Coordinates of N, CA and C and ligand atoms in Angstrom, one line a residue:
M1063 N 17.6 -8.9 23.7 CA 16.3 -8.6 24.2 C 15.5 -9.9 24.4
D1064 N 14.4 -9.8 25.2 CA 13.6 -11.0 25.5 C 12.7 -11.3 24.3
L1065 N 13.1 -12.4 23.5 CA 12.4 -12.7 22.3 C 11.0 -13.2 22.7
G1066 N 10.8 -13.6 24.0 CA 9.5 -14.2 24.4 C 8.4 -13.1 24.4
S1067 N 8.8 -11.8 24.4 CA 7.9 -10.7 24.5 C 7.4 -10.3 23.1
L1068 N 8.0 -11.0 22.0 CA 7.6 -10.5 20.7 C 6.7 -11.6 20.0
P1069 N 5.9 -11.1 19.1 CA 5.0 -12.0 18.4 C 5.7 -12.8 17.3
L1070 N 6.4 -13.9 17.7 CA 7.3 -14.6 16.8 C 6.6 -15.2 15.6
V1071 N 5.2 -15.3 15.7 CA 4.5 -15.8 14.5 C 4.8 -14.9 13.3
A1072 N 4.8 -13.6 13.6 CA 4.9 -12.6 12.5 C 6.4 -12.3 12.2
V1073 N 7.3 -12.4 13.1 CA 8.7 -12.0 12.9 C 9.6 -13.2 12.8
T1074 N 10.4 -13.2 11.8 CA 11.4 -14.3 11.6 C 12.8 -13.7 11.7
P1075 N 13.4 -13.8 12.8 CA 14.8 -13.3 12.9 C 15.7 -14.4 12.1
I1076 N 16.5 -13.9 11.2 CA 17.3 -14.9 10.4 C 18.4 -15.4 11.3
D1077 N 18.5 -16.8 11.3 CA 19.4 -17.5 12.2 C 20.4 -18.1 11.2
H1078 N 21.5 -17.4 10.8 CA 22.4 -18.0 9.9 C 23.8 -17.3 10.2
P1079 N 24.8 -18.1 10.3 CA 26.2 -17.6 10.6 C 26.6 -16.5 9.7
L1080 N 26.3 -16.7 8.4 CA 26.7 -15.6 7.4 C 26.0 -14.3 7.7
A1081 N 24.7 -14.4 8.0 CA 23.9 -13.2 8.3 C 24.5 -12.5 9.5
E1082 N 24.9 -13.3 10.5 CA 25.5 -12.6 11.7 C 26.8 -11.9 11.4
H1083 N 27.6 -12.6 10.6 CA 28.9 -12.1 10.2 C 28.7 -10.8 9.4
L1084 N 27.8 -10.8 8.5 CA 27.6 -9.6 7.7 C 27.0 -8.4 8.5
L1085 N 26.1 -8.8 9.4 CA 25.5 -7.8 10.2 C 26.5 -7.1 11.1
L1086 N 27.4 -7.8 11.7 CA 28.3 -7.2 12.6 C 29.2 -6.2 11.9
A1087 N 29.6 -6.6 10.6 CA 30.4 -5.7 9.8 C 29.6 -4.4 9.5
L1088 N 28.3 -4.6 9.3 CA 27.5 -3.4 9.0 C 27.4 -2.5 10.2
R1089 N 27.4 -3.1 11.4 CA 27.3 -2.3 12.6 C 28.6 -1.5 12.9
D1090 N 29.7 -2.1 12.5 CA 31.0 -1.5 12.8 C 31.1 -0.1 12.2
R1091 N 31.3 0.9 13.0 CA 31.3 2.3 12.6 C 32.4 2.6 11.6
T1092 N 33.5 1.8 11.6 CA 34.6 2.1 10.7 C 34.4 1.5 9.3
T1093 N 33.3 0.8 9.0 CA 33.0 0.3 7.7 C 32.6 1.4 6.8
P1094 N 33.4 1.6 5.7 CA 33.2 2.7 4.8 C 32.0 2.4 3.8
P1095 N 31.4 3.5 3.2 CA 30.2 3.3 2.4 C 30.3 2.2 1.3
A1096 N 31.5 2.2 0.6 CA 31.6 1.2 -0.5 C 31.5 -0.2 0.0
V1097 N 32.1 -0.5 1.2 CA 32.0 -1.8 1.8 C 30.6 -2.1 2.4
F1098 N 30.0 -1.0 2.9 CA 28.7 -1.1 3.5 C 27.6 -1.5 2.4
R1099 N 27.8 -0.9 1.2 CA 26.9 -1.3 0.1 C 27.0 -2.8 -0.2
T1100 N 28.2 -3.3 -0.3 CA 28.4 -4.7 -0.7 C 27.9 -5.6 0.4
L1101 N 28.1 -5.2 1.7 CA 27.6 -6.1 2.8 C 26.1 -6.1 2.8
T1102 N 25.5 -4.9 2.5 CA 24.0 -4.8 2.5 C 23.4 -5.7 1.4
K1103 N 24.1 -5.8 0.2 CA 23.6 -6.6 -0.8 C 23.7 -8.1 -0.5
R1104 N 24.8 -8.5 0.1 CA 25.0 -9.9 0.5 C 24.0 -10.3 1.6
L1105 N 23.8 -9.4 2.6 CA 22.9 -9.8 3.6 C 21.4 -9.8 3.1
T1106 N 21.1 -8.9 2.2 CA 19.8 -9.0 1.6 C 19.5 -10.3 0.9
T1107 N 20.6 -10.8 0.2 CA 20.5 -12.1 -0.5 C 20.1 -13.2 0.5
V1108 N 20.7 -13.2 1.7 CA 20.4 -14.2 2.7 C 19.0 -14.0 3.2
L1109 N 18.6 -12.8 3.4 CA 17.2 -12.5 3.9 C 16.2 -12.9 2.9
M1110 N 16.4 -12.6 1.7 CA 15.4 -12.9 0.6 C 15.3 -14.4 0.4
L1111 N 16.4 -15.2 0.6 CA 16.3 -16.6 0.4 C 15.4 -17.2 1.5
E1112 N 15.5 -16.6 2.7 CA 14.6 -17.1 3.8 C 13.2 -16.6 3.6
A1113 N 13.0 -15.3 3.1 CA 11.7 -14.8 3.0 C 10.9 -15.4 1.9
T1114 N 11.6 -16.1 0.9 CA 10.9 -16.7 -0.2 C 10.9 -18.2 -0.1
R1115 N 11.2 -18.7 1.1 CA 11.3 -20.2 1.3 C 10.0 -20.9 0.9
D1116 N 8.9 -20.3 1.1 CA 7.6 -20.9 0.8 C 7.0 -20.3 -0.5
Y1117 N 7.8 -19.8 -1.4 CA 7.3 -19.2 -2.6 C 6.6 -20.3 -3.4
P1118 N 5.4 -19.9 -4.0 CA 4.7 -21.0 -4.8 C 5.4 -21.4 -6.0
T1119 N 5.4 -22.7 -6.3 CA 6.0 -23.2 -7.5 C 5.0 -24.1 -8.3
R1120 N 5.3 -24.3 -9.5 CA 4.4 -25.3 -10.3 C 5.4 -26.2 -11.0
P1121 N 4.9 -27.5 -11.3 CA 5.7 -28.4 -12.0 C 5.9 -28.0 -13.5
R1122 N 7.1 -28.3 -14.0 CA 7.5 -28.0 -15.4 C 8.4 -29.0 -15.9
T1123 N 8.1 -29.5 -17.1 CA 8.9 -30.5 -17.7 C 9.9 -29.9 -18.7
V1124 N 11.1 -30.4 -18.7 CA 12.1 -30.0 -19.7 C 12.9 -31.2 -20.2
E1125 N 13.5 -31.0 -21.3 CA 14.4 -32.0 -21.9 C 15.8 -31.7 -21.5
T1126 N 16.4 -32.6 -20.7 CA 17.9 -32.5 -20.5 C 18.5 -33.0 -21.8
P1127 N 19.8 -32.9 -21.9 CA 20.5 -33.5 -23.1 C 20.3 -35.0 -23.2
L1128 N 19.8 -35.6 -22.1 CA 19.7 -37.1 -22.1 C 18.2 -37.6 -22.1
E1129 N 17.4 -36.9 -21.4 CA 16.0 -37.4 -21.3 C 15.1 -36.3 -20.7
E1130 N 13.8 -36.6 -20.7 CA 12.8 -35.6 -20.1 C 12.9 -35.7 -18.6
T1131 N 12.7 -34.6 -17.9 CA 12.6 -34.6 -16.5 C 11.6 -33.5 -16.0
T1132 N 11.1 -33.6 -14.8 CA 10.2 -32.6 -14.3 C 10.7 -32.0 -13.1
G1133 N 10.7 -30.7 -13.0 CA 11.1 -30.0 -11.8 C 10.0 -29.0 -11.5
R1134 N 10.4 -27.9 -10.8 CA 9.4 -26.9 -10.4 C 10.0 -25.5 -10.7
S1135 N 9.1 -24.6 -11.1 CA 9.5 -23.2 -11.4 C 8.6 -22.3 -10.6
L1136 N 9.0 -21.1 -10.4 CA 8.3 -20.1 -9.7 C 6.9 -19.8 -10.4
A1137 N 5.9 -19.7 -9.5 CA 4.5 -19.7 -10.1 C 3.8 -18.4 -9.9
Q1138 N 4.4 -17.4 -9.3 CA 3.7 -16.2 -9.1 C 4.6 -15.0 -9.3
P1139 N 4.1 -13.9 -9.9 CA 5.0 -12.7 -10.0 C 5.4 -12.2 -8.7
L1140 N 6.6 -11.6 -8.7 CA 7.2 -11.1 -7.4 C 7.4 -9.6 -7.6
V1141 N 7.0 -8.8 -6.6 CA 7.2 -7.3 -6.7 C 8.1 -6.9 -5.5
A1142 N 9.0 -6.1 -5.8 CA 9.9 -5.5 -4.7 C 9.6 -4.0 -4.6
V1143 N 9.4 -3.5 -3.4 CA 9.2 -2.1 -3.2 C 10.1 -1.6 -2.2
P1144 N 11.3 -1.0 -2.6 CA 12.2 -0.4 -1.7 C 11.7 0.9 -1.2
I1145 N 11.8 1.2 0.1 CA 11.5 2.5 0.6 C 12.7 3.4 0.5
L1146 N 12.6 4.5 -0.2 CA 13.7 5.4 -0.5 C 14.0 6.1 0.9
R1147 N 15.3 6.4 1.1 CA 16.4 6.1 0.3 C 17.0 4.7 0.6
A1148 N 17.0 4.4 1.9 CA 17.9 3.2 2.3 C 17.5 1.9 1.7
G1149 N 16.2 1.7 1.4 CA 15.8 0.5 0.8 C 16.4 0.2 -0.5
L1150 N 16.9 1.3 -1.2 CA 17.6 1.1 -2.5 C 18.8 0.2 -2.3
G1151 N 19.4 0.2 -1.2 CA 20.6 -0.6 -1.0 C 20.3 -2.1 -1.0
M1152 N 19.0 -2.5 -0.8 CA 18.6 -3.9 -0.8 C 18.1 -4.3 -2.1
L1153 N 17.9 -3.4 -3.1 CA 17.2 -3.8 -4.3 C 18.0 -4.6 -5.2
D1154 N 19.3 -4.3 -5.4 CA 20.2 -5.1 -6.3 C 20.1 -6.6 -6.1
A1155 N 20.2 -7.0 -4.8 CA 20.2 -8.4 -4.4 C 18.9 -9.0 -4.9
V1156 N 17.8 -8.3 -4.8 CA 16.5 -8.9 -5.2 C 16.4 -9.1 -6.7
V1157 N 16.9 -8.0 -7.4 CA 16.8 -8.1 -8.9 C 17.7 -9.2 -9.4
E1158 N 18.9 -9.4 -8.7 CA 19.7 -10.5 -9.2 C 19.1 -11.9 -8.9
L1159 N 18.5 -12.0 -7.8 CA 17.9 -13.3 -7.4 C 16.6 -13.6 -8.3
F1160 N 15.9 -12.5 -8.5 CA 14.6 -12.7 -9.2 C 14.6 -11.7 -10.4
P1161 N 15.2 -12.1 -11.5 CA 15.3 -11.1 -12.6 C 14.0 -10.6 -13.2
A1162 N 13.0 -11.4 -13.0 CA 11.7 -11.0 -13.6 C 10.9 -10.1 -12.6
V1163 N 11.5 -9.7 -11.5 CA 10.8 -8.9 -10.5 C 10.2 -7.6 -11.1
R1164 N 9.1 -7.2 -10.6 CA 8.6 -5.9 -10.9 C 9.0 -5.0 -9.7
V1165 N 9.4 -3.8 -10.0 CA 9.9 -2.9 -8.9 C 9.0 -1.7 -8.8
G1166 N 8.6 -1.4 -7.6 CA 7.9 -0.2 -7.3 C 8.8 0.6 -6.3
Y1167 N 8.4 1.9 -6.2 CA 9.2 2.8 -5.3 C 8.3 3.6 -4.4
L1168 N 8.7 3.7 -3.2 CA 8.0 4.6 -2.2 C 9.0 5.5 -1.6
G1169 N 8.8 6.8 -1.7 CA 9.7 7.7 -1.0 C 9.1 8.2 0.3
L1170 N 9.7 7.9 1.4 CA 9.2 8.2 2.7 C 10.3 8.9 3.5
E1171 N 10.0 9.9 4.3 CA 11.0 10.6 5.1 C 10.5 10.8 6.5
R1172 N 11.3 10.5 7.5 CA 10.9 10.7 8.9 C 11.2 12.2 9.3
D1173 N 10.2 12.8 9.9 CA 10.4 14.1 10.4 C 11.4 14.0 11.6
E1174 N 12.4 14.8 11.7 CA 13.5 14.6 12.7 C 13.0 14.9 14.1
A1175 N 11.9 15.7 14.2 CA 11.4 16.0 15.6 C 10.3 15.1 16.0
T1176 N 9.3 14.9 15.1 CA 8.1 14.1 15.5 C 8.3 12.6 15.2
F1177 N 9.3 12.2 14.3 CA 9.5 10.9 13.8 C 8.4 10.4 12.9
Q1178 N 7.4 11.2 12.6 CA 6.3 10.8 11.7 C 6.8 10.8 10.2
P1179 N 6.4 9.7 9.5 CA 6.8 9.7 8.1 C 5.9 10.5 7.2
S1180 N 6.5 11.0 6.1 CA 5.7 11.6 5.1 C 6.1 11.1 3.7
E1181 N 5.1 10.8 2.9 CA 5.4 10.2 1.6 C 5.7 11.3 0.6
Y1182 N 6.8 11.2 -0.1 CA 7.1 12.3 -1.1 C 7.2 11.7 -2.5
Y1183 N 7.1 10.4 -2.6 CA 7.1 9.8 -4.0 C 6.4 8.4 -3.9
A1184 N 5.7 8.1 -5.0 CA 5.1 6.7 -5.0 C 5.0 6.3 -6.5
K1185 N 5.5 5.2 -6.8 CA 5.3 4.6 -8.2 C 5.3 3.1 -8.1
L1186 N 4.1 2.6 -8.2 CA 3.9 1.2 -7.9 C 3.4 0.4 -9.1
P1187 N 3.9 -0.8 -9.4 CA 3.4 -1.6 -10.5 C 2.1 -2.3 -10.1
R1188 N 1.6 -3.2 -11.0 CA 0.5 -4.0 -10.7 C 0.9 -4.9 -9.5
L1189 N 0.0 -5.0 -8.5 CA 0.4 -5.8 -7.3 C -0.6 -6.9 -7.0
D1190 N -1.8 -6.9 -7.5 CA -2.9 -7.8 -7.1 C -2.6 -9.2 -7.4
D1191 N -1.8 -9.5 -8.4 CA -1.5 -10.9 -8.8 C -0.2 -11.4 -8.3
A1192 N 0.5 -10.6 -7.5 CA 1.9 -10.9 -7.1 C 2.1 -11.1 -5.6
R1193 N 3.2 -11.5 -5.2 CA 3.7 -11.4 -3.8 C 4.6 -10.2 -3.7
T1194 N 4.3 -9.4 -2.7 CA 5.0 -8.1 -2.6 C 6.0 -8.1 -1.4
F1195 N 7.2 -7.7 -1.7 CA 8.2 -7.6 -0.6 C 8.6 -6.1 -0.5
V1196 N 8.3 -5.6 0.7 CA 8.7 -4.2 1.0 C 10.1 -4.2 1.7
L1197 N 11.0 -3.4 1.1 CA 12.4 -3.4 1.6 C 12.7 -2.2 2.3
D1198 N 13.1 -2.3 3.6 CA 13.6 -1.1 4.3 C 14.5 -1.7 5.4
P1199 N 15.8 -1.3 5.4 CA 16.7 -1.9 6.3 C 16.4 -1.6 7.8
M1200 N 15.8 -0.4 8.1 CA 15.6 -0.1 9.5 C 14.1 0.0 9.8
L1201 N 13.7 -0.8 10.8 CA 12.4 -0.8 11.3 C 12.5 -0.2 12.7
A1202 N 12.3 1.1 12.8 CA 12.6 1.8 14.1 C 11.3 2.0 14.9
T1203 N 10.7 3.2 14.7 CA 9.3 3.3 15.3 C 8.3 2.5 14.6
G1204 N 8.6 2.1 13.4 CA 7.6 1.4 12.5 C 6.7 2.3 11.7
G1205 N 6.9 3.6 11.9 CA 6.0 4.5 11.2 C 6.2 4.5 9.7
S1206 N 7.4 4.4 9.2 CA 7.7 4.4 7.8 C 7.1 3.1 7.2
A1207 N 7.5 2.0 7.8 CA 7.1 0.7 7.3 C 5.5 0.5 7.3
S1208 N 4.9 1.0 8.4 CA 3.4 0.9 8.4 C 2.8 1.7 7.3
A1209 N 3.3 2.9 7.1 CA 2.8 3.8 6.0 C 3.0 3.1 4.7
A1210 N 4.2 2.5 4.5 CA 4.5 1.8 3.2 C 3.6 0.6 3.0
L1211 N 3.3 -0.1 4.0 CA 2.5 -1.3 3.9 C 1.0 -0.9 3.6
Q1212 N 0.6 0.3 4.2 CA -0.7 0.8 3.9 C -0.8 1.2 2.4
S1213 N 0.2 1.8 1.9 CA 0.2 2.3 0.5 C 0.2 1.1 -0.5
V1214 N 1.0 0.0 -0.2 CA 0.9 -1.1 -1.1 C -0.4 -1.9 -1.1
K1215 N -1.0 -1.9 0.1 CA -2.3 -2.6 0.3 C -3.4 -1.8 -0.5
E1216 N -3.3 -0.4 -0.3 CA -4.3 0.4 -1.0 C -4.1 0.3 -2.5
A1217 N -2.9 0.0 -3.0 CA -2.7 -0.2 -4.4 C -3.0 -1.6 -4.9
G1218 N -3.5 -2.4 -4.0 CA -4.0 -3.8 -4.4 C -3.2 -4.9 -4.0
A1219 N -2.1 -4.7 -3.2 CA -1.3 -5.9 -2.9 C -2.0 -6.9 -2.0
G1220 N -1.8 -8.2 -2.2 CA -2.4 -9.2 -1.4 C -1.5 -9.6 -0.3
E1221 N -0.6 -10.7 -0.7 CA 0.3 -11.2 0.3 C 1.6 -10.3 0.3
V1222 N 1.8 -9.7 1.5 CA 2.9 -8.7 1.6 C 3.9 -9.2 2.7
T1223 N 5.2 -9.1 2.4 CA 6.2 -9.4 3.4 C 7.1 -8.2 3.6
M1224 N 7.5 -8.0 4.8 CA 8.4 -6.9 5.1 C 9.8 -7.4 5.3
V1225 N 10.8 -6.9 4.7 CA 12.2 -7.4 4.8 C 13.1 -6.2 5.4
S1226 N 13.7 -6.5 6.6 CA 14.5 -5.4 7.2 C 15.8 -6.0 7.6
V1227 N 16.8 -5.1 7.9 CA 18.1 -5.6 8.4 C 18.0 -5.6 9.9
V1228 N 17.7 -4.4 10.5 CA 17.6 -4.3 11.9 C 16.2 -3.8 12.4
S1229 N 15.6 -4.5 13.4 CA 14.3 -4.1 13.8 C 14.3 -3.8 15.3
A1230 N 13.6 -2.8 15.7 CA 13.4 -2.5 17.1 C 12.1 -3.1 17.6
P1231 N 12.0 -3.5 18.9 CA 10.8 -4.1 19.4 C 9.6 -3.1 19.2
E1232 N 9.8 -1.8 19.3 CA 8.7 -0.8 19.2 C 8.2 -0.9 17.8
G1233 N 9.0 -1.0 16.8 CA 8.6 -1.0 15.4 C 7.8 -2.3 15.1
V1234 N 8.3 -3.4 15.6 CA 7.7 -4.7 15.4 C 6.3 -4.7 16.0
K1235 N 6.1 -4.1 17.2 CA 4.8 -4.0 17.8 C 3.8 -3.2 16.9
V1236 N 4.3 -2.1 16.4 CA 3.5 -1.2 15.5 C 3.0 -2.0 14.3
L1237 N 3.9 -2.8 13.7 CA 3.5 -3.6 12.5 C 2.5 -4.7 12.9
E1238 N 2.8 -5.3 14.1 CA 1.9 -6.3 14.6 C 0.5 -5.8 14.8
D1239 N 0.4 -4.5 15.3 CA -0.9 -3.9 15.5 C -1.6 -3.5 14.2
D1240 N -0.8 -2.8 13.4 CA -1.4 -2.2 12.2 C -1.5 -3.2 11.0
H1241 N -0.6 -4.1 10.9 CA -0.6 -5.1 9.8 C -0.3 -6.5 10.3
P1242 N -1.3 -7.1 11.0 CA -1.0 -8.4 11.6 C -0.8 -9.5 10.5
D1243 N -1.3 -9.2 9.3 CA -1.2 -10.2 8.2 C 0.2 -10.2 7.6
V1244 N 1.1 -9.2 7.9 CA 2.3 -9.1 7.2 C 3.4 -9.8 8.0
R1245 N 4.2 -10.6 7.3 CA 5.3 -11.3 8.0 C 6.6 -10.4 7.9
I1246 N 7.4 -10.4 8.9 CA 8.6 -9.6 8.9 C 9.8 -10.5 9.0
F1247 N 10.7 -10.4 8.0 CA 12.0 -11.1 8.0 C 13.1 -10.1 8.4
T1248 N 13.9 -10.3 9.4 CA 14.9 -9.4 9.8 C 16.1 -10.1 10.2
A1249 N 17.3 -9.4 10.1 CA 18.5 -10.0 10.5 C 18.8 -9.8 12.0
A1250 N 18.1 -8.9 12.6 CA 18.3 -8.6 14.0 C 17.1 -8.0 14.7
L1251 N 16.8 -8.5 15.9 CA 15.9 -7.8 16.8 C 16.7 -7.1 17.8
D1252 N 16.8 -5.8 17.7 CA 17.7 -5.1 18.7 C 16.9 -4.7 20.0
R1253 N 17.7 -4.0 20.9 CA 17.2 -3.9 22.2 C 16.0 -2.9 22.4
E1254 N 16.2 -1.6 21.8 CA 15.3 -0.6 22.0 C 15.6 0.6 21.1
L1255 N 14.7 1.6 21.2 CA 15.0 2.9 20.5 C 15.6 3.9 21.5
S1256 N 16.4 4.8 21.0 CA 17.0 5.9 21.8 C 15.9 7.0 21.8
E1257 N 16.2 8.0 22.6 CA 15.3 9.1 22.7 C 15.0 9.8 21.3
S1258 N 16.0 9.7 20.5 CA 15.9 10.3 19.1 C 15.5 9.3 18.1
A1259 N 14.9 8.2 18.6 CA 14.3 7.1 17.8 C 15.3 6.4 16.9
Y1260 N 16.6 6.3 17.3 CA 17.6 5.5 16.7 C 17.6 4.1 17.3
I1261 N 17.8 3.1 16.5 CA 17.8 1.7 17.1 C 19.1 1.5 17.8
L1262 N 19.0 0.9 19.0 CA 20.1 0.6 19.9 C 20.3 -0.9 20.0
P1263 N 21.4 -1.6 19.8 CA 22.7 -0.9 19.4 C 22.6 -0.4 18.0
G1264 N 21.9 -1.0 17.1 CA 21.7 -0.5 15.7 C 22.9 -0.4 14.9
L1265 N 22.9 0.4 13.9 CA 24.1 0.7 13.1 C 24.2 2.1 12.6
G1266 N 23.3 3.0 13.2 CA 23.4 4.4 12.9 C 22.3 4.7 11.8
D1267 N 22.6 5.8 11.1 CA 21.6 6.1 10.0 C 22.0 5.4 8.7
F1268 N 21.1 4.4 8.4 CA 21.5 3.5 7.3 C 21.7 4.3 6.0
G1269 N 20.7 5.2 5.7 CA 20.8 5.9 4.4 C 22.1 6.7 4.3
D1270 N 22.5 7.4 5.4 CA 23.7 8.2 5.4 C 25.0 7.3 5.2
R1271 N 25.0 6.1 5.8 CA 26.1 5.2 5.7 C 26.2 4.6 4.4
L1272 N 25.0 4.3 3.8 CA 25.0 3.7 2.4 C 25.4 4.7 1.4
F1273 N 25.0 5.9 1.5 CA 25.3 6.9 0.4 C 26.4 7.9 0.8
G1274 N 27.1 7.7 1.9 CA 28.2 8.5 2.2 C 27.8 9.9 2.5
T1275 N 26.6 10.1 3.2 CA 26.2 11.5 3.5 C 26.1 11.7 5.0
E1276 N 27.0 11.0 5.7 CA 27.1 11.2 7.2 C 27.5 12.6 7.5
P1277 N 26.8 13.3 8.4 CA 27.2 14.7 8.7 C 28.6 14.8 9.3
Ligands
PRP2009 C1 15.1 5.7 7.8 C2 15.0 4.3 7.4 C3 13.5 4.0 7.5 C4 13.1 4.9 8.6 C5 12.8 4.0 9.8 O1 14.8 6.5 6.8 O2 15.5 4.0 6.1 O3 12.8 4.3 6.3 O4 14.1 5.8 8.9 O5 12.3 4.7 10.8 P1 10.9 4.5 11.4 O6 10.7 3.1 11.6 O7 10.9 5.3 12.8 O8 9.9 5.2 10.5 P2 14.8 8.2 6.8 O9 13.4 8.7 7.1 O10 15.9 8.6 7.8 O11 15.1 8.6 5.4 P3 16.4 8.2 4.4 O12 16.1 6.8 3.9 O13 16.3 9.2 3.3 O14 17.6 8.3 5.2
URA2010 N1 16.7 5.1 10.7 C1 18.0 4.7 10.6 O1 18.6 4.8 9.5 N2 18.6 4.2 11.7 C2 17.9 4.1 12.9 O2 18.5 3.7 13.9 C3 16.6 4.5 12.9 C4 15.9 4.9 11.8

């Protein structure tokens, strides 16, 4: 697609050979759920390293076995909020990279006819002192992500980042309009949405492929 038509200030497509390699394997319809889960975790690791590149740090002094030295350590709490179900596939990577993470959960489901999201579960930790990362692998119409971002903001979140695997231009536009302050990190900006609001070329229904519930 024409990247020039997108608000690239807000969207960062990850440009890394490993991310491309993992994404293509996720797109492959023959990839079984067990492999799909492993690939999702690896790709989320790459995405999170990029999404936290400017994470605040503060100086800290330690004693090595030989002498004193000063380095830097993370200076702000981190919150991860996976959107159920598919966002759960991204959570393990974040927990392994940031063991002190606080985790919140938002359950959102798209209506199959209207594509409108409805929230069926919400459990959020303290957000106002942290950086919040909302995890959802598919940014399609943008309805689910926009509703999730609204929920975390209403719960007190300050700086919020959206992390997705595949994004459609339509969804990016919705977030740009509804949440211009939120940065989006994604492994792919795909071409368009289908009539049934699936991302093209996309990778199908992420939740079904992750949890082995394909019809
Ligand atoms: C999928 C996906 C996103 C949403 C994206 O979830 O995981 O949450 O669709 O679509 P949107 O941008 O048009 O809102 P779905 O509602 O299918 O639920 P699931 O995770 O339980 O499969
Ligand atoms: N949700 C998915 O899982 N896949 C799509 O292509 C769109 C929404």
